[in-house]
Short mmCIF file of C-alpha atoms in Angstrom, two decimals:
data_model
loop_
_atom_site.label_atom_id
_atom_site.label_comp_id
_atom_site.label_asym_id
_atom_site.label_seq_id
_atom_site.Cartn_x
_atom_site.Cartn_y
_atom_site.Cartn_z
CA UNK Q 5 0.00 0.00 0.00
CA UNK Q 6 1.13 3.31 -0.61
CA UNK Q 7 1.75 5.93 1.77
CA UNK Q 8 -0.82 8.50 0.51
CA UNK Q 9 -3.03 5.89 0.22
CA UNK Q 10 -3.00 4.72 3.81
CA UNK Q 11 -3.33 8.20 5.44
CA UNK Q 12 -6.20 9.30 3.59
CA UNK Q 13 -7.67 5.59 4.42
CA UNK Q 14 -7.38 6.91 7.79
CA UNK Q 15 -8.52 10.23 7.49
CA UNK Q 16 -11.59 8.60 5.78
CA UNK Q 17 -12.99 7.43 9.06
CA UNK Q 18 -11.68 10.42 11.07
CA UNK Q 19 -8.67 9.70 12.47
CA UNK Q 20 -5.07 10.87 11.82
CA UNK Q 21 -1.74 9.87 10.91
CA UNK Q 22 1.82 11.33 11.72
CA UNK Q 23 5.00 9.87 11.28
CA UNK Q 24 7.26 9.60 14.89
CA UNK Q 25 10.36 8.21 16.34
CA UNK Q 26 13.61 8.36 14.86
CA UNK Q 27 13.01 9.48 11.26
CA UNK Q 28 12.08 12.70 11.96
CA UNK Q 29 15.15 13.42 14.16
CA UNK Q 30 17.43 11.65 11.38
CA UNK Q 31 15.38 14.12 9.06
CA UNK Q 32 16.31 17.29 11.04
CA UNK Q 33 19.87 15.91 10.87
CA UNK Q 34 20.48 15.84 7.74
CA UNK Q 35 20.84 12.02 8.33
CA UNK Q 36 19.03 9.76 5.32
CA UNK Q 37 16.52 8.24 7.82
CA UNK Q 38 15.72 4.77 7.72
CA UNK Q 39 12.62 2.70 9.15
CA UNK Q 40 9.71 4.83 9.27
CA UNK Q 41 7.25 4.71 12.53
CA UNK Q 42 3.97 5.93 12.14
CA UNK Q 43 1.34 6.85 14.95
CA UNK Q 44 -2.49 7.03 14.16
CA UNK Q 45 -5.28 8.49 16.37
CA UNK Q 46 -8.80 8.98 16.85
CA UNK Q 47 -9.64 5.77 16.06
CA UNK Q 48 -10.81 2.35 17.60
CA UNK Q 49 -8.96 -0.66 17.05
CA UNK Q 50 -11.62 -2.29 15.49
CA UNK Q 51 -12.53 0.28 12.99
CA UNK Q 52 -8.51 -0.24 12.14
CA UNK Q 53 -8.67 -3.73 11.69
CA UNK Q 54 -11.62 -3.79 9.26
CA UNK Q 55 -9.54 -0.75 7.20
CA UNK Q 56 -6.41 -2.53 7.33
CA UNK Q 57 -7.48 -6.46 7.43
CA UNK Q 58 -4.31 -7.53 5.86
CA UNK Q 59 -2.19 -5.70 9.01
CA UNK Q 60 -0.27 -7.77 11.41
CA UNK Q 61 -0.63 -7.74 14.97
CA UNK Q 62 2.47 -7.56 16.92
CA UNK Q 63 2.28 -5.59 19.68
CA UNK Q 64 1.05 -7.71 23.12
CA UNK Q 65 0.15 -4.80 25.48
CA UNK Q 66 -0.69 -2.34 22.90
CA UNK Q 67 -1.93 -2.10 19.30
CA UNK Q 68 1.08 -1.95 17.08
CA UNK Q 69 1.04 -3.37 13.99
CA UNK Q 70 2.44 -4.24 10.83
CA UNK Q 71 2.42 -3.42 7.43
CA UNK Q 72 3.63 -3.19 4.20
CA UNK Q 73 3.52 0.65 2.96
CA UNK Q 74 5.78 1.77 -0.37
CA UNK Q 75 7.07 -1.64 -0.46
CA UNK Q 76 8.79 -1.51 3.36
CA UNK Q 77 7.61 -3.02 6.44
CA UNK Q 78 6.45 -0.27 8.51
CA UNK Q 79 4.90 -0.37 12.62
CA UNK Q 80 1.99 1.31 12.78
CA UNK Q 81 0.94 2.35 16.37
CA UNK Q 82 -1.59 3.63 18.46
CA UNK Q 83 -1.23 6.74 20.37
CA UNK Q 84 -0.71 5.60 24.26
CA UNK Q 85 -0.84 7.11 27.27
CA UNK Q 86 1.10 5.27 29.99
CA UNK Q 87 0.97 5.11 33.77
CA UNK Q 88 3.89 3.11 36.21
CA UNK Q 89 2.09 0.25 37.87
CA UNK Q 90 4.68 -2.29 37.82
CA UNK Q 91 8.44 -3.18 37.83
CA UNK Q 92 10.59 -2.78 34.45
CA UNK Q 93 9.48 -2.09 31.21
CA UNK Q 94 6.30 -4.46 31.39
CA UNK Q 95 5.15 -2.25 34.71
CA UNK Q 96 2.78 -0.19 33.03
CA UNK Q 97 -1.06 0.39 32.82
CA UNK Q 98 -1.91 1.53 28.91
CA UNK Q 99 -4.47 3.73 27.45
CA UNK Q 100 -4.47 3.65 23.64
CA UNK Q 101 -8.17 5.04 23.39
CA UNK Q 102 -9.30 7.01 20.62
CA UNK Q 103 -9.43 10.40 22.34
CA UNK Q 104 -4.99 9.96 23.25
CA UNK Q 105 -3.47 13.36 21.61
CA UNK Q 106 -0.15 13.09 19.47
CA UNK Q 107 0.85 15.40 22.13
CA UNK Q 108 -0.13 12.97 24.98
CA UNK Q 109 1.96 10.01 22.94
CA UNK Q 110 5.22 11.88 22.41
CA UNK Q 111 5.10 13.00 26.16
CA UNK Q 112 5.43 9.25 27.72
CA UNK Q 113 8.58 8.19 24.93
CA UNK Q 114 12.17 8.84 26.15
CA UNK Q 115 14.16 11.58 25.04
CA UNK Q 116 12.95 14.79 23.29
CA UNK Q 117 15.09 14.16 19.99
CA UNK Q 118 12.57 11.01 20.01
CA UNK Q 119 9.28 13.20 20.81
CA UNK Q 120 8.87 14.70 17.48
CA UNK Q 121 6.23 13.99 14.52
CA UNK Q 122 5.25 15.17 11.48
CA UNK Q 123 1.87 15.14 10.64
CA UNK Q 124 0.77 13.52 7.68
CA UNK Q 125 0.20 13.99 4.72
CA UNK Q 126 1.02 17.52 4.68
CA UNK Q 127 4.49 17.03 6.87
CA UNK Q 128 3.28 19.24 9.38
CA UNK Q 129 5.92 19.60 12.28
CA UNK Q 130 4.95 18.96 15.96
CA UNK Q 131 7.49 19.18 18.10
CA UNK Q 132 6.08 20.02 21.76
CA UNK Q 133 8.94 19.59 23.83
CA UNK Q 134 12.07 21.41 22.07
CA UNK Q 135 13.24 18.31 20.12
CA UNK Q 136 14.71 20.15 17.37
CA UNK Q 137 16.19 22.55 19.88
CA UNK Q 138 18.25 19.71 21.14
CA UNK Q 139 19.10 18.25 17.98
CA UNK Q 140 20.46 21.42 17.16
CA UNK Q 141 22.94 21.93 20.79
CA UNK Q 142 23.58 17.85 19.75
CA UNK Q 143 22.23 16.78 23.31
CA UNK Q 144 19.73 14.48 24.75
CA UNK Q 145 17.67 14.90 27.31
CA UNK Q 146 14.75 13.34 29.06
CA UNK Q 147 11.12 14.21 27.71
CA UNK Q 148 10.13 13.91 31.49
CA UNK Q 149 9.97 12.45 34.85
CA UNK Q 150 8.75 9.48 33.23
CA UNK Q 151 11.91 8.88 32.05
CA UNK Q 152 13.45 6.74 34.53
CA UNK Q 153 10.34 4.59 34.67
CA UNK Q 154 11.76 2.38 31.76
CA UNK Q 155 15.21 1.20 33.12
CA UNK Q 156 16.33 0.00 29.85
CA UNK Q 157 15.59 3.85 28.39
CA UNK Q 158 19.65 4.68 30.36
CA UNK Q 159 20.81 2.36 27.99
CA UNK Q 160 18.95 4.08 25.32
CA UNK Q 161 20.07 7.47 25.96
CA UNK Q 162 23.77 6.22 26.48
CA UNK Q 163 23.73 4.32 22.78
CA UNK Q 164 22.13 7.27 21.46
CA UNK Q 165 25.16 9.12 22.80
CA UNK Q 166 27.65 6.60 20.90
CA UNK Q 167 25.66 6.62 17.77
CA UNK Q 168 25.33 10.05 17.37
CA UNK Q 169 28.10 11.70 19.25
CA UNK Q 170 25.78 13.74 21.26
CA UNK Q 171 26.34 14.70 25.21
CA UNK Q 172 23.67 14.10 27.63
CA UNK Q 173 22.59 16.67 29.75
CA UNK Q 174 22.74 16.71 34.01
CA UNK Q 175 19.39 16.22 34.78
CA UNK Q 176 18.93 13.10 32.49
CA UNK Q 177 22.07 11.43 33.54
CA UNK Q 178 20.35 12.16 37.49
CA UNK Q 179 17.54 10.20 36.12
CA UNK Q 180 19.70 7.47 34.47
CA UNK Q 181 21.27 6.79 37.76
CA UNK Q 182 17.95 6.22 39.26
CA UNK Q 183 17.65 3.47 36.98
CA UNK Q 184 20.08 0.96 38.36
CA UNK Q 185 18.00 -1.00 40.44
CA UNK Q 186 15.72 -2.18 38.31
CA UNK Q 187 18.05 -2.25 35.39
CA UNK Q 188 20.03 -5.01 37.27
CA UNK Q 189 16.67 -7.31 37.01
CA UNK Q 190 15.79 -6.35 33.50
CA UNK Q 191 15.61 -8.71 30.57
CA UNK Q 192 19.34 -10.19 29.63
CA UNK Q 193 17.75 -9.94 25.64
CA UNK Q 194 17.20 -6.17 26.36
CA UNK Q 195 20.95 -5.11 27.83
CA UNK Q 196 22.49 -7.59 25.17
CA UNK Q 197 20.48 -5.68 22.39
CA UNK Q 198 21.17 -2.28 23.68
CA UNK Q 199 25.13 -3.58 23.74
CA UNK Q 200 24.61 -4.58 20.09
CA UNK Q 201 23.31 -1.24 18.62
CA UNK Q 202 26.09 0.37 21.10
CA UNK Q 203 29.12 -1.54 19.43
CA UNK Q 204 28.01 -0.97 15.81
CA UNK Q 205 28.46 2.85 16.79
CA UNK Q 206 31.17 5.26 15.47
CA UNK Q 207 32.58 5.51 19.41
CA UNK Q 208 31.45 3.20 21.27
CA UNK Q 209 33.58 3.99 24.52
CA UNK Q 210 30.85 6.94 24.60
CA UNK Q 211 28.28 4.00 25.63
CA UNK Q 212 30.49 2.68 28.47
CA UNK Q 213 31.86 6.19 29.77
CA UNK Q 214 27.82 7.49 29.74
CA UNK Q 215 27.02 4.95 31.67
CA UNK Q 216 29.66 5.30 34.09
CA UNK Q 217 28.68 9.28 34.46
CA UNK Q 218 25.46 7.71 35.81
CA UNK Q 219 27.02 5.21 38.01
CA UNK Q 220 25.95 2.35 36.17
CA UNK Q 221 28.32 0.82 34.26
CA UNK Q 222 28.67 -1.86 37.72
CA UNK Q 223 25.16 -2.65 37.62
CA UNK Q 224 25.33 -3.89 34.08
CA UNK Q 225 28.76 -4.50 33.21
CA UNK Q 226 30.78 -5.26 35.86
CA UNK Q 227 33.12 -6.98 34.07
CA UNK Q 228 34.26 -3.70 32.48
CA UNK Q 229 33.30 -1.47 35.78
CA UNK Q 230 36.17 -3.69 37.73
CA UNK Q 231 38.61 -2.52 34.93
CA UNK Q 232 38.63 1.16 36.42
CA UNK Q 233 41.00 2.36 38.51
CA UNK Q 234 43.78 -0.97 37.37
CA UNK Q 235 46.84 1.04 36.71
CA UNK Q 236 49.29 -0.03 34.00
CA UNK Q 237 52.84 0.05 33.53
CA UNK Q 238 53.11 4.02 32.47
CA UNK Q 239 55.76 3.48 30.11
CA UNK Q 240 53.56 1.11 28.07
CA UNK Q 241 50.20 2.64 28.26
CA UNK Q 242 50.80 6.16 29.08
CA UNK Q 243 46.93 6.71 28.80
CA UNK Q 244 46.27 5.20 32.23
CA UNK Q 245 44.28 2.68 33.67
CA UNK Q 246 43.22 -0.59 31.68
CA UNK Q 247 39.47 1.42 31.38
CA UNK Q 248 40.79 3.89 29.29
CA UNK Q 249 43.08 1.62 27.34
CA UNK Q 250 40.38 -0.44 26.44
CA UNK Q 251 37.59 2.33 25.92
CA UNK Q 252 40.52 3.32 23.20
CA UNK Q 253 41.19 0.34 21.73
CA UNK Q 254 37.57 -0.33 21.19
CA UNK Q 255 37.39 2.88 19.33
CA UNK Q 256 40.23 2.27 17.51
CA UNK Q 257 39.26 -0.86 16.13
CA UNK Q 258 35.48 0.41 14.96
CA UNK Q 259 37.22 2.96 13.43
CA UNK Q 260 38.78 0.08 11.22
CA UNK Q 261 36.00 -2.99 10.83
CA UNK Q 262 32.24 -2.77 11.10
CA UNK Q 263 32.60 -6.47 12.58
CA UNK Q 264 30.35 -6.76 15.64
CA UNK Q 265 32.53 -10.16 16.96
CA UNK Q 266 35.74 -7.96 16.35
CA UNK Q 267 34.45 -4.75 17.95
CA UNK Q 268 33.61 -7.01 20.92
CA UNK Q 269 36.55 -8.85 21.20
CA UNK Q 270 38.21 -5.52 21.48
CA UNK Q 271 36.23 -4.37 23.95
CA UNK Q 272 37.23 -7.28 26.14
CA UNK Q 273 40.83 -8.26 25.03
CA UNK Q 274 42.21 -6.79 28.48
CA UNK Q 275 38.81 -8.07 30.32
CA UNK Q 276 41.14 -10.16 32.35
CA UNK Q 277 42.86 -6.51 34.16
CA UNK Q 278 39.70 -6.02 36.36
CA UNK Q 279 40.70 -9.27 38.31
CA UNK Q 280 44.93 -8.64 38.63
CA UNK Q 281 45.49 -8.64 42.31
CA UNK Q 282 46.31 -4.75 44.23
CA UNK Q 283 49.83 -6.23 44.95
CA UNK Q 284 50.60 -7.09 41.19
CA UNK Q 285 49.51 -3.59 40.15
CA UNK Q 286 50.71 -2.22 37.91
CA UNK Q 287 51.77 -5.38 36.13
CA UNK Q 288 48.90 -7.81 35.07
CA UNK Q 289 50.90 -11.42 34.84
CA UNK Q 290 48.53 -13.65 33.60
CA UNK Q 291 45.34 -11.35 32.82
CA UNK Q 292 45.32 -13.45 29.04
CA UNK Q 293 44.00 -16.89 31.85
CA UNK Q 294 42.13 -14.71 34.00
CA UNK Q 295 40.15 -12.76 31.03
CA UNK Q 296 38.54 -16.00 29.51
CA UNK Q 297 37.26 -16.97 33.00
CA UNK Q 298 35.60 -13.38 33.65
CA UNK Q 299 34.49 -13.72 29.98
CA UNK Q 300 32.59 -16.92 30.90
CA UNK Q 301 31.55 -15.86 33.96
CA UNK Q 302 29.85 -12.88 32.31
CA UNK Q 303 28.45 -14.99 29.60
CA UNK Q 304 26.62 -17.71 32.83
CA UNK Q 305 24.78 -14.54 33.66
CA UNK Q 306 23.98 -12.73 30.10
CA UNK Q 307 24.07 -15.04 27.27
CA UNK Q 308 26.15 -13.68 24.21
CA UNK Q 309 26.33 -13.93 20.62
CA UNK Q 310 28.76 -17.50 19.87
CA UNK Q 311 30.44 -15.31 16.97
CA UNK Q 312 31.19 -12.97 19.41
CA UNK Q 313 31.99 -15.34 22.30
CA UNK Q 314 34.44 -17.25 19.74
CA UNK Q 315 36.51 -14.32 18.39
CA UNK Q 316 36.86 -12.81 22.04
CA UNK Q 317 38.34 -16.11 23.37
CA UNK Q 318 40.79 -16.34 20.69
CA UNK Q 319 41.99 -12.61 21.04
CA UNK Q 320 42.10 -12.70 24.62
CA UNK Q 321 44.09 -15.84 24.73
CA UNK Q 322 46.59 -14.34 21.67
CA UNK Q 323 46.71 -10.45 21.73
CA UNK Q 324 49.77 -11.05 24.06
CA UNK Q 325 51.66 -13.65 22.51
CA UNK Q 326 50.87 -12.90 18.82
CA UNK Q 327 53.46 -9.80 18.27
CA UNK Q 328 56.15 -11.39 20.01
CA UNK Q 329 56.35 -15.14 18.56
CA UNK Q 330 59.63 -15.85 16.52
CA UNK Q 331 59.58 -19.44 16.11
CA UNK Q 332 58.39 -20.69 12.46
CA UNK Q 333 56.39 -23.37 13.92
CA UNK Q 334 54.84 -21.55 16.40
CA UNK Q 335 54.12 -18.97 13.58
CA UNK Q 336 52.77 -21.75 11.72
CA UNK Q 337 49.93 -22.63 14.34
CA UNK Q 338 48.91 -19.05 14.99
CA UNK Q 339 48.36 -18.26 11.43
CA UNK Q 340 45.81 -21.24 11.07
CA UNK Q 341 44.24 -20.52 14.72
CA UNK Q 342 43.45 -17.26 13.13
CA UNK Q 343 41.78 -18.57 10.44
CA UNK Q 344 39.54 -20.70 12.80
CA UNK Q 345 38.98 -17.79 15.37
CA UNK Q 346 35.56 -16.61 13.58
CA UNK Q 347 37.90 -13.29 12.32
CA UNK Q 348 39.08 -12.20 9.47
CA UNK Q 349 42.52 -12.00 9.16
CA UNK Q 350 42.07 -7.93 8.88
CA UNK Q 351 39.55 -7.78 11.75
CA UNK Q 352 42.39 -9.97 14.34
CA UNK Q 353 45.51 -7.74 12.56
CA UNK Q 354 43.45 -4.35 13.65
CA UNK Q 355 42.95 -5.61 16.84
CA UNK Q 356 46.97 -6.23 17.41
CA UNK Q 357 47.50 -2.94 15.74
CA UNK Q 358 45.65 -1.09 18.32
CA UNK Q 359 46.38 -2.44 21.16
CA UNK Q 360 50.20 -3.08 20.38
CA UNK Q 361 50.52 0.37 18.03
CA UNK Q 362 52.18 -1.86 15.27
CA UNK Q 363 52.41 -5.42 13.66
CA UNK Q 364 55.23 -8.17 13.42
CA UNK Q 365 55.99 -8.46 9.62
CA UNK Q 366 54.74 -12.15 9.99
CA UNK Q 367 51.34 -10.73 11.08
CA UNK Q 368 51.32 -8.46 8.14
CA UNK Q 369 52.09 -10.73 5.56
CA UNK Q 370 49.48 -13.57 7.51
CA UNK Q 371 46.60 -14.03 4.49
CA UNK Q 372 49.48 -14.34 2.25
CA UNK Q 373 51.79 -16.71 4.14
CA UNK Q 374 49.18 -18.96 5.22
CA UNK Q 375 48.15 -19.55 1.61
CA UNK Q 376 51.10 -20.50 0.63
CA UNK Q 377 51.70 -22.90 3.79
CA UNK Q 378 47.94 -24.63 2.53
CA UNK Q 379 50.08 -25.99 -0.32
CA UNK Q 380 52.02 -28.22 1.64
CA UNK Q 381 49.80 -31.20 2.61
CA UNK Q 382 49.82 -34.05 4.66
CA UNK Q 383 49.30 -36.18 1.38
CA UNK Q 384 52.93 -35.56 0.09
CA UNK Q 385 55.01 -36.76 3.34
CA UNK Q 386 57.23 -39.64 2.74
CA UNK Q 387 55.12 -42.79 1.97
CA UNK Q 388 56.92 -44.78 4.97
CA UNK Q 389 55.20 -42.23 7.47
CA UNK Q 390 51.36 -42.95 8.82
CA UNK Q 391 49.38 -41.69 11.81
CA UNK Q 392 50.63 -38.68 14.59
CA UNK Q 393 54.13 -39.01 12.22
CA UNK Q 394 52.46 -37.53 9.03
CA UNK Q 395 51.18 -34.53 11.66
CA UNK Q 396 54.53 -33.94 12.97
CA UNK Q 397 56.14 -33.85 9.14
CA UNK Q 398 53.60 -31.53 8.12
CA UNK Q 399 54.45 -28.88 10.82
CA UNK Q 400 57.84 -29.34 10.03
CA UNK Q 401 57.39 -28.73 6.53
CA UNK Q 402 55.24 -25.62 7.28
CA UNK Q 403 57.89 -24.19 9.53
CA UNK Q 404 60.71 -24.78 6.97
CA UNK Q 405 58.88 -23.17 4.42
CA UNK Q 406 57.75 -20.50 6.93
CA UNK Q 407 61.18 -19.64 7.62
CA UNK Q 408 62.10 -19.16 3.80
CA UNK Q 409 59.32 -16.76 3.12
CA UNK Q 410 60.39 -14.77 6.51
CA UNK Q 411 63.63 -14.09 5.39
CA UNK Q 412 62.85 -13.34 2.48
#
């Protein structure tokens, strides 16, 4: 169905239809918006569902449904009003009659860069609360007091920070704070999500150091809360404590791959510094051990992606080791680890790069050197050789040929 068609399908029967959300505020940003959102009003649910009989219902506490319009499948809401009468983001009592305002529906959302609508099909602006004010000053701020009533919406307004590079203002990060009770009980699904969107960001140490601004970065991720305040050898990470190296490596390496499973590996390569005992500070013997443990430990209480759970293991286990091996063998075995490790071989050599500020030449050369150590097989060792003894020959073939190509 097309999009004049369906608002004027709408307006047929008396009720209205404005577009919401986050493509009007990637409209005022010059930003080529993406999904559109639309909200309808003054209309029963039942006079809906006889316009639209070929809409989906997917919404469980409220009408929301879905659609195709131009060709895209679009959410089409009903204008709520919501009241606190629970815990978390299913605690609330919903009114979604016909007589709820556009006004009334953009109060209860989150921020007021998300409380904007245009009205259709003329593109009228509404904007009741100074959105475009604070898309303008690049900041986000609560619509309300009803802000904090959603936990999960501090984890909004911090991955709206990384996406978008905007600051959030005092008052909101007060109510984000208020948030950490209940955030600690929310929905695993919702924080892993939230991480998601957060990692695919341009910067997304501006996730982690929001969250910390509202003294919640322990209630969700303690893993990377226990890395503050673990103080490093100065002369290697002049930066300062294994927080800020890794809220800079993570950056780094976004800066080079949109990989999810290598932006997260990044963020936890050092994940093991947040358990080095005081009297080992400021060295971290041993963190590559400890960080697969905490990793586990953290995955037991939030399940995470396997692509991301394989590539971290790998890089924790390596990132040391990797620019510092100078045996051929041992060369040999990383370069087809690598291969295994659910990176590519540019995703695992930014990593390195970042972390360690430059790469062996093995490293650099890897995609090319293992290709050429794939051509030595197990099926040309000496006929008189069967079993562990053809494994053993093949290594040592690899490593001879390793260490021609090496120096080279």
């Amino acid at each position: 169905m097309r999009q004049d068609d369906f608002v004027k399908a709408v307006e047929s029967v008396g009720g209205s239809v404005y577009l919401v959300g986050g493509w009007v505020r990637d409209h005022l940003r010059g930003v080529e918006p993406q999904d559109k959102d639309f909200v309808v009003t003054g209309l029963e649910r039942q006079t809906f569902m006889q316009l639209f009989p070929q809409a989906a219902l997917i919404g469980r506490s409220f009408p929301v449904y879905q659609m195709q319009i131009d060709g895209v499948p679009s959410e089409i809401a009903f204008a709520r009003r919501e009241r606190k009468s629970g815990r978390g983001y299913t605690g609330f009592s919903v009114d979604f009659g016909k007589e709820v305002t556009i006004e009334e529906d953009l109060f209860r959302r989150d921020t007021r860069i998300n409380s904007m609508a245009f009205h259709l099909p003329k593109m009228e602006f509404i904007d009741p609360y100074d959105g475009r004010g604070d898309v303008a000053h690049r900041r986000i701020r609560a619509t309300s007091h009803h802000f904090s009533e959603d936990p999960v919406r501090a984890l909004r307004a911090a991955r709206q920070a990384a996406e978008m590079g905007f600051s959030i203002d005092e008052d909101t990060v007060a109510q984000m704070t208020l948030c950490a009770a209940e955030l600690a009980k929310e929905p695993h699904e919702r924080v892993v999500h939230e991480l998601s969107r957060a990692l695919a960001a341009p910067e997304p140490s501006r996730f982690f150091l929001a969250l910390a601004q509202a003294n919640l970065l322990s209630a969700v991720f303690p893993e990377i809360f226990a890395l503050q305040g673990k103080m490093q050898p100065v002369e290697c990470h002049p930066e300062g404590d294994a927080f800020c190296h890794t809220m800079q490596i993570v950056d780094a390496v976004a800066r080079a791959t949109p990989t999810p499973a290598a932006r997260f590996a990044a963020l936890v390569h050092d994940i093991g510094k947040g358990t080095t005992p005081k009297e080992m500070l400021p060295h971290h013997y041993g963190h590559e051990v400890r960080g697969v443990e905490v990793l586990e430990s953290w995955n037991s209480r939030m399940t995470l992606p396997k692509t991301w759970l394989t590539a971290a293991r790998f890089v924790i286990r390596e990132h040391m080791r990797a620019p510092l091996l100078k045996k051929a063998g041992k060369i040999a075995d990383l370069l087809f680890k690598i291969e295994k490790s659910g990176l590519s071989f540019p995703d695992f050599l930014c990593i390195i790069r970042a972390d360690h500020g430059s790469l062996p030449p093995y490293l650099s050369r890897g995609a090319e050197l293992l290709e050429r150590l794939r051509q030595v097989r197990g099926s040309e060792a000496p006929p008189a050789l069967y079993g562990a003894a053809v494994g053993k020959w093949l290594r040592e073939e690899r490593g001879r040929l390793l260490k021609r190509y090496l120096s080279a």
